[in-house]
PDB file of N, CA and C in Angstrom:
ATOM      1  N   MET A   1     -16.223  70.812 -35.964  1.00 76.00           N
ATOM      2  CA  MET A   1     -15.508  71.588 -36.978  1.00 76.00           C
ATOM      3  C   MET A   1     -16.517  72.658 -37.490  1.00 76.00           C
ATOM      4  N   ARG A   2     -15.889  73.845 -37.647  1.00 79.00           N
ATOM      5  CA  ARG A   2     -16.702  75.028 -38.055  1.00 79.00           C
ATOM      6  C   ARG A   2     -16.132  75.590 -39.378  1.00 79.00           C
ATOM      7  N   LYS A   3     -16.853  76.153 -40.249  1.00 83.00           N
ATOM      8  CA  LYS A   3     -16.411  76.842 -41.442  1.00 83.00           C
ATOM      9  C   LYS A   3     -16.375  78.351 -41.097  1.00 83.00           C
ATOM     10  N   ILE A   4     -15.250  79.003 -41.292  1.00 83.00           N
ATOM     11  CA  ILE A   4     -15.064  80.397 -41.053  1.00 83.00           C
ATOM     12  C   ILE A   4     -14.527  80.998 -42.449  1.00 83.00           C
ATOM     13  N   GLU A   5     -15.192  81.923 -42.920  1.00 83.00           N
ATOM     14  CA  GLU A   5     -14.765  82.699 -44.146  1.00 83.00           C
ATOM     15  C   GLU A   5     -13.687  83.606 -43.733  1.00 83.00           C
ATOM     16  N   ALA A   6     -12.717  83.748 -44.672  1.00 84.00           N
ATOM     17  CA  ALA A   6     -11.588  84.677 -44.359  1.00 84.00           C
ATOM     18  C   ALA A   6     -10.960  85.131 -45.693  1.00 84.00           C
ATOM     19  N   TYR A   7     -10.083  86.141 -45.596  1.00 82.00           N
ATOM     20  CA  TYR A   7      -9.405  86.597 -46.812  1.00 82.00           C
ATOM     21  C   TYR A   7      -7.987  86.881 -46.415  1.00 82.00           C
ATOM     22  N   PHE A   8      -7.151  86.833 -47.299  1.00 84.00           N
ATOM     23  CA  PHE A   8      -5.625  87.123 -47.234  1.00 84.00           C
ATOM     24  C   PHE A   8      -5.401  88.587 -47.662  1.00 84.00           C
ATOM     25  N   ASP A   9      -4.986  89.510 -46.771  1.00 80.00           N
ATOM     26  CA  ASP A   9      -4.897  90.935 -47.184  1.00 80.00           C
ATOM     27  C   ASP A   9      -3.440  91.144 -47.700  1.00 80.00           C
ATOM     28  N   GLY A  10      -2.644  90.120 -47.980  1.00 83.00           N
ATOM     29  CA  GLY A  10      -1.351  90.392 -48.496  1.00 83.00           C
ATOM     30  C   GLY A  10      -0.297  90.279 -47.398  1.00 83.00           C
ATOM     31  N   THR A  11      -0.710  90.312 -46.209  1.00 87.00           N
ATOM     32  CA  THR A  11       0.118  90.079 -45.081  1.00 87.00           C
ATOM     33  C   THR A  11      -0.350  89.036 -44.096  1.00 87.00           C
ATOM     34  N   ALA A  12      -1.607  89.093 -43.821  1.00 86.00           N
ATOM     35  CA  ALA A  12      -2.089  88.149 -42.833  1.00 86.00           C
ATOM     36  C   ALA A  12      -3.520  87.565 -43.383  1.00 86.00           C
ATOM     37  N   VAL A  13      -3.944  86.441 -42.854  1.00 86.00           N
ATOM     38  CA  VAL A  13      -5.273  85.945 -43.088  1.00 86.00           C
ATOM     39  C   VAL A  13      -6.171  86.549 -42.092  1.00 86.00           C
ATOM     40  N   ARG A  14      -7.331  87.238 -42.553  1.00 84.00           N
ATOM     41  CA  ARG A  14      -8.249  87.945 -41.721  1.00 84.00           C
ATOM     42  C   ARG A  14      -9.612  87.197 -41.788  1.00 84.00           C
ATOM     43  N   PRO A  15     -10.046  86.688 -40.670  1.00 85.00           N
ATOM     44  CA  PRO A  15     -11.371  86.135 -40.695  1.00 85.00           C
ATOM     45  C   PRO A  15     -12.471  87.212 -40.736  1.00 85.00           C
ATOM     46  N   LEU A  16     -13.544  86.825 -41.373  1.00 81.00           N
ATOM     47  CA  LEU A  16     -14.673  87.730 -41.649  1.00 81.00           C
ATOM     48  C   LEU A  16     -15.751  87.645 -40.567  1.00 81.00           C
ATOM     49  N   GLU A  17     -15.468  86.797 -39.509  1.00 81.00           N
ATOM     50  CA  GLU A  17     -16.360  86.733 -38.374  1.00 81.00           C
ATOM     51  C   GLU A  17     -15.355  86.357 -37.101  1.00 81.00           C
ATOM     52  N   PRO A  18     -15.897  86.385 -35.916  1.00 82.00           N
ATOM     53  CA  PRO A  18     -15.026  85.998 -34.819  1.00 82.00           C
ATOM     54  C   PRO A  18     -14.537  84.568 -34.985  1.00 82.00           C
ATOM     55  N   LEU A  19     -13.298  84.370 -34.670  1.00 81.00           N
ATOM     56  CA  LEU A  19     -12.672  83.079 -34.944  1.00 81.00           C
ATOM     57  C   LEU A  19     -13.033  82.075 -33.675  1.00 81.00           C
ATOM     58  N   PHE A  20     -12.931  82.572 -32.524  1.00 82.00           N
ATOM     59  CA  PHE A  20     -13.146  81.770 -31.279  1.00 82.00           C
ATOM     60  C   PHE A  20     -12.252  80.553 -31.335  1.00 82.00           C
ATOM     61  N   ALA A  21     -10.972  80.675 -31.724  1.00 83.00           N
ATOM     62  CA  ALA A  21     -10.079  79.630 -31.657  1.00 83.00           C
ATOM     63  C   ALA A  21      -9.232  79.810 -30.347  1.00 83.00           C
ATOM     64  N   LYS A  22      -8.770  78.662 -29.791  1.00 87.00           N
ATOM     65  CA  LYS A  22      -7.915  78.729 -28.598  1.00 87.00           C
ATOM     66  C   LYS A  22      -6.516  78.614 -29.035  1.00 87.00           C
ATOM     67  N   PRO A  23      -5.599  79.073 -28.146  1.00 86.00           N
ATOM     68  CA  PRO A  23      -4.058  78.955 -28.473  1.00 86.00           C
ATOM     69  C   PRO A  23      -3.840  77.517 -28.758  1.00 86.00           C
ATOM     70  N   ASN A  24      -3.039  77.297 -29.681  1.00 90.00           N
ATOM     71  CA  ASN A  24      -2.534  75.856 -30.128  1.00 90.00           C
ATOM     72  C   ASN A  24      -3.663  75.054 -30.679  1.00 90.00           C
ATOM     73  N   GLN A  25      -4.825  75.649 -31.075  1.00 89.00           N
ATOM     74  CA  GLN A  25      -5.897  74.850 -31.580  1.00 89.00           C
ATOM     75  C   GLN A  25      -5.539  74.694 -33.109  1.00 89.00           C
ATOM     76  N   ARG A  26      -5.697  73.527 -33.618  1.00 90.00           N
ATOM     77  CA  ARG A  26      -5.396  73.219 -35.002  1.00 90.00           C
ATOM     78  C   ARG A  26      -6.374  73.748 -35.918  1.00 90.00           C
ATOM     79  N   ILE A  27      -5.975  74.471 -37.030  1.00 87.00           N
ATOM     80  CA  ILE A  27      -6.878  75.057 -37.979  1.00 87.00           C
ATOM     81  C   ILE A  27      -6.434  74.566 -39.400  1.00 87.00           C
ATOM     82  N   THR A  28      -7.502  74.133 -40.149  1.00 87.00           N
ATOM     83  CA  THR A  28      -7.252  73.719 -41.516  1.00 87.00           C
ATOM     84  C   THR A  28      -7.729  74.904 -42.553  1.00 87.00           C
ATOM     85  N   MET A  29      -6.853  75.172 -43.440  1.00 85.00           N
ATOM     86  CA  MET A  29      -7.149  76.324 -44.466  1.00 85.00           C
ATOM     87  C   MET A  29      -7.418  75.633 -45.793  1.00 85.00           C
ATOM     88  N   LEU A  30      -8.332  76.122 -46.448  1.00 84.00           N
ATOM     89  CA  LEU A  30      -8.628  75.800 -47.837  1.00 84.00           C
ATOM     90  C   LEU A  30      -8.458  77.075 -48.665  1.00 84.00           C
ATOM     91  N   ILE A  31      -7.560  77.103 -49.688  1.00 84.00           N
ATOM     92  CA  ILE A  31      -7.312  78.248 -50.423  1.00 84.00           C
ATOM     93  C   ILE A  31      -8.011  78.085 -51.749  1.00 84.00           C
ATOM     94  N   HIS A  32      -8.940  79.156 -51.963  1.00 82.00           N
ATOM     95  CA  HIS A  32      -9.720  79.159 -53.233  1.00 82.00           C
ATOM     96  C   HIS A  32      -8.993  79.770 -54.418  1.00 82.00           C
ATOM     97  N   ASP A  33      -9.338  79.395 -55.511  1.00 81.00           N
ATOM     98  CA  ASP A  33      -8.660  79.963 -56.815  1.00 81.00           C
ATOM     99  C   ASP A  33      -9.208  81.303 -57.264  1.00 81.00           C
ATOM    100  N   ASP A  34     -10.306  81.662 -56.604  1.00 79.00           N
ATOM    101  CA  ASP A  34     -10.952  82.949 -57.100  1.00 79.00           C
ATOM    102  C   ASP A  34     -10.532  84.017 -56.124  1.00 79.00           C
ATOM    103  N   PHE A  35     -10.798  85.344 -56.548  1.00 75.00           N
ATOM    104  CA  PHE A  35     -10.361  86.446 -55.734  1.00 75.00           C
ATOM    105  C   PHE A  35     -11.545  87.449 -55.549  1.00 75.00           C
ATOM    106  N   LEU A  36     -11.475  88.207 -54.449  1.00 68.00           N
ATOM    107  CA  LEU A  36     -12.514  89.232 -54.247  1.00 68.00           C
ATOM    108  C   LEU A  36     -12.062  90.424 -54.982  1.00 68.00           C
ATOM    109  N   ASP A  37     -13.105  91.103 -55.646  1.00 69.00           N
ATOM    110  CA  ASP A  37     -12.715  92.312 -56.338  1.00 69.00           C
ATOM    111  C   ASP A  37     -12.415  93.480 -55.280  1.00 69.00           C
ATOM    112  N   SER A  38     -11.775  94.441 -55.642  1.00 68.00           N
ATOM    113  CA  SER A  38     -11.341  95.494 -54.599  1.00 68.00           C
ATOM    114  C   SER A  38     -12.512  96.124 -53.861  1.00 68.00           C
ATOM    115  N   ALA A  39     -13.663  96.319 -54.650  1.00 72.00           N
ATOM    116  CA  ALA A  39     -14.826  96.962 -53.937  1.00 72.00           C
ATOM    117  C   ALA A  39     -15.414  96.074 -52.950  1.00 72.00           C
ATOM    118  N   LYS A  40     -15.575  94.814 -53.244  1.00 71.00           N
ATOM    119  CA  LYS A  40     -16.059  93.795 -52.311  1.00 71.00           C
ATOM    120  C   LYS A  40     -15.077  93.564 -51.139  1.00 71.00           C
ATOM    121  N   PHE A  41     -13.885  93.669 -51.404  1.00 68.00           N
ATOM    122  CA  PHE A  41     -12.819  93.535 -50.374  1.00 68.00           C
ATOM    123  C   PHE A  41     -12.996  94.653 -49.361  1.00 68.00           C
ATOM    124  N   GLU A  42     -13.062  95.924 -49.880  1.00 73.00           N
ATOM    125  CA  GLU A  42     -13.164  97.169 -49.020  1.00 73.00           C
ATOM    126  C   GLU A  42     -14.449  97.020 -48.239  1.00 73.00           C
ATOM    127  N   ALA A  43     -15.551  96.720 -48.775  1.00 74.00           N
ATOM    128  CA  ALA A  43     -16.842  96.472 -47.994  1.00 74.00           C
ATOM    129  C   ALA A  43     -16.757  95.499 -46.922  1.00 74.00           C
ATOM    130  N   ILE A  44     -16.090  94.386 -47.275  1.00 71.00           N
ATOM    131  CA  ILE A  44     -15.960  93.348 -46.238  1.00 71.00           C
ATOM    132  C   ILE A  44     -14.995  93.870 -45.064  1.00 71.00           C
ATOM    133  N   ALA A  45     -13.872  94.507 -45.409  1.00 71.00           N
ATOM    134  CA  ALA A  45     -13.046  95.046 -44.503  1.00 71.00           C
ATOM    135  C   ALA A  45     -13.708  96.064 -43.501  1.00 71.00           C
ATOM    136  N   LYS A  46     -14.509  96.921 -44.108  1.00 74.00           N
ATOM    137  CA  LYS A  46     -15.172  97.990 -43.370  1.00 74.00           C
ATOM    138  C   LYS A  46     -16.355  97.349 -42.458  1.00 74.00           C
ATOM    139  N   SER A  47     -16.993  96.305 -42.881  1.00 75.00           N
ATOM    140  CA  SER A  47     -18.057  95.826 -42.158  1.00 75.00           C
ATOM    141  C   SER A  47     -17.588  94.788 -41.007  1.00 75.00           C
ATOM    142  N   ALA A  48     -16.347  94.343 -41.141  1.00 71.00           N
ATOM    143  CA  ALA A  48     -15.987  93.296 -40.216  1.00 71.00           C
ATOM    144  C   ALA A  48     -16.014  93.715 -38.804  1.00 71.00           C
ATOM    145  N   GLY A  49     -16.827  93.075 -37.948  1.00 74.00           N
ATOM    146  CA  GLY A  49     -16.884  93.435 -36.585  1.00 74.00           C
ATOM    147  C   GLY A  49     -17.955  94.619 -36.307  1.00 74.00           C
ATOM    148  N   SER A  50     -18.596  95.138 -37.388  1.00 76.00           N
ATOM    149  CA  SER A  50     -19.458  96.248 -37.183  1.00 76.00           C
ATOM    150  C   SER A  50     -20.692  95.971 -36.363  1.00 76.00           C
ATOM    151  N   LEU A  51     -21.034  94.676 -36.173  1.00 78.00           N
ATOM    152  CA  LEU A  51     -22.199  94.314 -35.377  1.00 78.00           C
ATOM    153  C   LEU A  51     -21.873  93.716 -34.034  1.00 78.00           C
ATOM    154  N   LYS A  52     -20.504  93.845 -33.694  1.00 78.00           N
ATOM    155  CA  LYS A  52     -20.198  93.214 -32.347  1.00 78.00           C
ATOM    156  C   LYS A  52     -20.861  93.748 -31.147  1.00 78.00           C
ATOM    157  N   GLU A  53     -21.181  95.114 -31.247  1.00 81.00           N
ATOM    158  CA  GLU A  53     -21.936  95.698 -30.047  1.00 81.00           C
ATOM    159  C   GLU A  53     -23.195  94.959 -29.783  1.00 81.00           C
ATOM    160  N   PHE A  54     -23.829  94.254 -30.767  1.00 84.00           N
ATOM    161  CA  PHE A  54     -25.012  93.646 -30.519  1.00 84.00           C
ATOM    162  C   PHE A  54     -24.905  92.119 -30.057  1.00 84.00           C
ATOM    163  N   ALA A  55     -23.677  91.671 -30.089  1.00 82.00           N
ATOM    164  CA  ALA A  55     -23.327  90.261 -29.820  1.00 82.00           C
ATOM    165  C   ALA A  55     -23.569  90.009 -28.354  1.00 82.00           C
ATOM    166  N   ASN A  56     -24.055  88.884 -27.980  1.00 84.00           N
ATOM    167  CA  ASN A  56     -24.407  88.445 -26.656  1.00 84.00           C
ATOM    168  C   ASN A  56     -23.418  87.222 -26.395  1.00 84.00           C
ATOM    169  N   PRO A  57     -22.289  87.422 -25.834  1.00 82.00           N
ATOM    170  CA  PRO A  57     -21.327  86.388 -25.588  1.00 82.00           C
ATOM    171  C   PRO A  57     -21.847  85.129 -24.855  1.00 82.00           C
ATOM    172  N   THR A  58     -22.790  85.344 -23.987  1.00 83.00           N
ATOM    173  CA  THR A  58     -23.508  84.297 -23.236  1.00 83.00           C
ATOM    174  C   THR A  58     -24.215  83.315 -24.140  1.00 83.00           C
ATOM    175  N   LEU A  59     -24.653  83.753 -25.381  1.00 84.00           N
ATOM    176  CA  LEU A  59     -25.387  82.906 -26.269  1.00 84.00           C
ATOM    177  C   LEU A  59     -24.586  82.262 -27.388  1.00 84.00           C
ATOM    178  N   ILE A  60     -23.242  82.684 -27.448  1.00 81.00           N
ATOM    179  CA  ILE A  60     -22.480  82.110 -28.601  1.00 81.00           C
ATOM    180  C   ILE A  60     -22.299  80.655 -28.424  1.00 81.00           C
ATOM    181  N   GLU A  61     -22.189  80.046 -27.279  1.00 82.00           N
ATOM    182  CA  GLU A  61     -21.993  78.617 -27.086  1.00 82.00           C
ATOM    183  C   GLU A  61     -23.372  77.935 -27.544  1.00 82.00           C
ATOM    184  N   ARG A  62     -24.469  78.599 -27.298  1.00 84.00           N
ATOM    185  CA  ARG A  62     -25.728  77.952 -27.543  1.00 84.00           C
ATOM    186  C   ARG A  62     -25.985  77.836 -29.179  1.00 84.00           C
ATOM    187  N   GLU A  63     -25.290  78.711 -29.876  1.00 85.00           N
ATOM    188  CA  GLU A  63     -25.482  78.735 -31.321  1.00 85.00           C
ATOM    189  C   GLU A  63     -25.277  77.275 -31.913  1.00 85.00           C
ATOM    190  N   LYS A  64     -24.384  76.471 -31.371  1.00 85.00           N
ATOM    191  CA  LYS A  64     -24.110  75.260 -31.861  1.00 85.00           C
ATOM    192  C   LYS A  64     -25.313  74.288 -31.882  1.00 85.00           C
ATOM    193  N   THR A  65     -26.296  74.431 -30.962  1.00 88.00           N
ATOM    194  CA  THR A  65     -27.379  73.631 -30.856  1.00 88.00           C
ATOM    195  C   THR A  65     -28.752  74.404 -31.097  1.00 88.00           C
ATOM    196  N   ALA A  66     -28.658  75.612 -31.561  1.00 88.00           N
ATOM    197  CA  ALA A  66     -29.844  76.419 -31.697  1.00 88.00           C
ATOM    198  C   ALA A  66     -30.924  75.753 -32.560  1.00 88.00           C
ATOM    199  N   TRP A  67     -30.421  75.206 -33.730  1.00 89.00           N
ATOM    200  CA  TRP A  67     -31.372  74.642 -34.715  1.00 89.00           C
ATOM    201  C   TRP A  67     -32.129  73.429 -34.046  1.00 89.00           C
ATOM    202  N   GLU A  68     -31.285  72.561 -33.390  1.00 90.00           N
ATOM    203  CA  GLU A  68     -31.892  71.404 -32.799  1.00 90.00           C
ATOM    204  C   GLU A  68     -32.915  71.724 -31.710  1.00 90.00           C
ATOM    205  N   GLU A  69     -32.627  72.735 -30.927  1.00 89.00           N
ATOM    206  CA  GLU A  69     -33.452  73.247 -29.889  1.00 89.00           C
ATOM    207  C   GLU A  69     -34.811  73.868 -30.463  1.00 89.00           C
ATOM    208  N   ALA A  70     -34.686  74.588 -31.526  1.00 88.00           N
ATOM    209  CA  ALA A  70     -35.768  75.257 -32.156  1.00 88.00           C
ATOM    210  C   ALA A  70     -36.693  74.126 -32.729  1.00 88.00           C
ATOM    211  N   VAL A  71     -36.210  73.163 -33.367  1.00 90.00           N
ATOM    212  CA  VAL A  71     -36.987  72.093 -33.937  1.00 90.00           C
ATOM    213  C   VAL A  71     -37.673  71.302 -32.801  1.00 90.00           C
ATOM    214  N   ALA A  72     -36.878  70.936 -31.793  1.00 89.00           N
ATOM    215  CA  ALA A  72     -37.484  70.207 -30.666  1.00 89.00           C
ATOM    216  C   ALA A  72     -38.619  70.973 -29.977  1.00 89.00           C
ATOM    217  N   GLU A  73     -38.427  72.249 -29.866  1.00 88.00           N
ATOM    218  CA  GLU A  73     -39.458  73.048 -29.298  1.00 88.00           C
ATOM    219  C   GLU A  73     -40.766  73.160 -30.088  1.00 88.00           C
ATOM    220  N   LYS A  74     -40.512  73.354 -31.407  1.00 88.00           N
ATOM    221  CA  LYS A  74     -41.673  73.536 -32.356  1.00 88.00           C
ATOM    222  C   LYS A  74     -42.428  72.133 -32.476  1.00 88.00           C
ATOM    223  N   TYR A  75     -41.762  71.105 -32.536  1.00 89.00           N
ATOM    224  CA  TYR A  75     -42.497  69.683 -32.800  1.00 89.00           C
ATOM    225  C   TYR A  75     -42.572  68.872 -31.572  1.00 89.00           C
ATOM    226  N   ALA A  76     -42.296  69.424 -30.350  1.00 83.00           N
ATOM    227  CA  ALA A  76     -42.455  68.652 -29.218  1.00 83.00           C
ATOM    228  C   ALA A  76     -43.919  68.274 -29.004  1.00 83.00           C
ATOM    229  N   SER A  77     -44.181  67.063 -28.506  1.00 69.00           N
ATOM    230  CA  SER A  77     -45.550  66.672 -28.204  1.00 69.00           C
ATOM    231  C   SER A  77     -46.064  67.487 -27.054  1.00 69.00           C
ATOM    232  N   HIS A  78     -47.291  67.996 -27.196  1.00 59.00           N
ATOM    233  CA  HIS A  78     -47.895  68.775 -26.085  1.00 59.00           C
ATOM    234  C   HIS A  78     -48.979  67.940 -25.371  1.00 59.00           C
TER     235      HIS A  78
END
């Protein structure tokens, strides 16, 4: 299970990062009682996807275990 931040723009729910969901994959939504102010909303909307040119799709799957791998590498017996 992953946590994905999103916002509702009045028409649709928009994720703030790539969703990577498959068709027919079950998604659970939690609706907060607080709201984004308009300046923050505009900044988020403008920045969404702005760094995608630097993304390396071959490493996305490894993100799930990156922390464990880093700790194992750092504390491995030499």
